[in-house]
PDB file of C-alpha atoms in Angstrom:
ATOM      1  CA  MET R  10      82.994 127.284  90.436  1.00 78.00           C
ATOM      2  CA  GLN R  11      84.304 131.028  89.909  1.00 84.00           C
ATOM      3  CA  LYS R  12      87.910 131.908  90.181  1.00 87.00           C
ATOM      4  CA  ILE R  13      88.896 134.119  92.983  1.00 88.00           C
ATOM      5  CA  LYS R  14      91.711 136.625  92.280  1.00 93.00           C
ATOM      6  CA  PHE R  15      93.710 138.504  95.044  1.00 91.00           C
ATOM      7  CA  PHE R  16      94.994 141.841  94.599  1.00 89.00           C
ATOM      8  CA  LYS R  17      96.185 144.903  96.624  1.00 89.00           C
ATOM      9  CA  LYS R  18      95.212 148.752  95.686  1.00 86.00           C
ATOM     10  CA  ASP R  19      96.673 151.852  97.913  1.00 86.00           C
ATOM     11  CA  GLY R  20      97.448 149.415 100.708  1.00 84.00           C
ATOM     12  CA  HIS R  21      93.996 147.565 100.941  1.00 85.00           C
ATOM     13  CA  ASN R  22      93.423 143.984 100.136  1.00 88.00           C
ATOM     14  CA  PHE R  23      90.617 142.961  97.519  1.00 92.00           C
ATOM     15  CA  ILE R  24      89.126 139.948  96.168  1.00 92.00           C
ATOM     16  CA  ARG R  25      87.580 139.569  92.839  1.00 92.00           C
ATOM     17  CA  ILE R  26      84.969 136.880  92.603  1.00 91.00           C
ATOM     18  CA  GLY R  27      83.624 136.778  88.847  1.00 89.00           C
ATOM     19  CA  THR R  28      82.940 140.429  88.291  1.00 88.00           C
ATOM     20  CA  GLN R  29      82.310 141.469  91.815  1.00 89.00           C
ATOM     21  CA  ASP R  30      84.840 142.991  94.034  1.00 91.00           C
ATOM     22  CA  TYR R  31      85.114 142.768  97.740  1.00 92.00           C
ATOM     23  CA  LYS R  32      87.469 145.029  99.967  1.00 91.00           C
ATOM     24  CA  GLY R  33      88.927 143.209 103.148  1.00 91.00           C
ATOM     25  CA  TYR R  34      88.648 144.685 106.596  1.00 91.00           C
ATOM     26  CA  THR R  35      90.138 143.799 109.997  1.00 91.00           C
ATOM     27  CA  VAL R  36      87.742 143.593 112.920  1.00 88.00           C
ATOM     28  CA  GLY R  37      88.505 146.795 114.284  1.00 89.00           C
ATOM     29  CA  ASN R  38      88.250 148.901 110.828  1.00 88.00           C
ATOM     30  CA  LEU R  39      84.654 147.674 109.667  1.00 86.00           C
ATOM     31  CA  PRO R  40      82.726 150.386 107.993  1.00 82.00           C
ATOM     32  CA  ALA R  41      79.919 152.122 110.187  1.00 77.00           C
ATOM     33  CA  LYS R  42      77.435 150.423 107.881  1.00 78.00           C
ATOM     34  CA  PHE R  43      78.503 147.003 108.427  1.00 79.00           C
ATOM     35  CA  ALA R  44      75.881 144.563 109.657  1.00 71.00           C
ATOM     36  CA  PHE R  45      72.726 146.599 110.092  1.00 69.00           C
ATOM     37  CA  ILE R  46      69.857 146.163 107.286  1.00 68.00           C
ATOM     38  CA  TYR R  47      68.221 149.615 107.250  1.00 64.00           C
ATOM     39  CA  ASN R  48      68.522 152.992 109.127  1.00 59.00           C
ATOM     40  CA  GLU R  49      65.251 154.818 109.341  1.00 66.00           C
ATOM     41  CA  ASP R  50      66.703 157.822 110.702  1.00 67.00           C
ATOM     42  CA  GLN R  51      69.252 158.525 107.818  1.00 60.00           C
ATOM     43  CA  ASP R  52      67.311 156.697 105.117  1.00 61.00           C
ATOM     44  CA  LYS R  53      70.379 154.408 104.383  1.00 67.00           C
ATOM     45  CA  GLU R  54      71.126 150.735 103.934  1.00 72.00           C
ATOM     46  CA  GLY R  55      73.873 148.802 105.791  1.00 73.00           C
ATOM     47  CA  VAL R  56      76.145 145.994 104.471  1.00 78.00           C
ATOM     48  CA  THR R  57      74.243 142.758 104.765  1.00 78.00           C
ATOM     49  CA  GLU R  58      76.516 140.475 102.999  1.00 84.00           C
ATOM     50  CA  TRP R  59      80.206 139.578 103.874  1.00 88.00           C
ATOM     51  CA  PHE R  60      82.324 136.472 104.367  1.00 90.00           C
ATOM     52  CA  ASN R  61      85.649 135.924 106.336  1.00 90.00           C
ATOM     53  CA  TYR R  62      88.724 134.715 104.951  1.00 88.00           C
ATOM     54  CA  LYS R  63      92.119 134.397 106.646  1.00 89.00           C
ATOM     55  CA  GLY R  64      91.554 136.950 109.370  1.00 90.00           C
ATOM     56  CA  LEU R  65      89.794 139.622 107.140  1.00 91.00           C
ATOM     57  CA  THR R  66      86.011 140.371 106.614  1.00 91.00           C
ATOM     58  CA  TYR R  67      85.483 140.937 103.142  1.00 91.00           C
ATOM     59  CA  VAL R  68      82.279 143.347 102.101  1.00 90.00           C
ATOM     60  CA  PRO R  69      81.491 144.113  98.586  1.00 89.00           C
ATOM     61  CA  LYS R  70      82.905 146.999  97.035  1.00 84.00           C
ATOM     62  CA  SER R  71      80.886 150.325  96.400  1.00 73.00           C
ATOM     63  CA  ASP R  72      81.561 151.973  93.140  1.00 68.00           C
ATOM     64  CA  ASN R  73      80.087 155.094  95.213  1.00 63.00           C
ATOM     65  CA  PRO R  74      83.481 157.122  96.509  1.00 61.00           C
ATOM     66  CA  TRP R  75      81.166 158.699  99.391  1.00 59.00           C
ATOM     67  CA  ALA R  76      79.376 155.439 100.853  1.00 53.00           C
TER      68      ALA R  76
END
């Protein structure tokens, strides 16, 4: 079993499981790349992993500031 750490940074909710960080979103604020696998027009990959916990949807945090 891996340890779950909850923290806030700049007003956003984050969870750390092992070494991976996840950012929490409400349903109305999900990122545009959420829930699609691949966009051929823009040659971009979407978010295909997420989980829900206590009313927030957590997606893996990207290290890329423009993603």
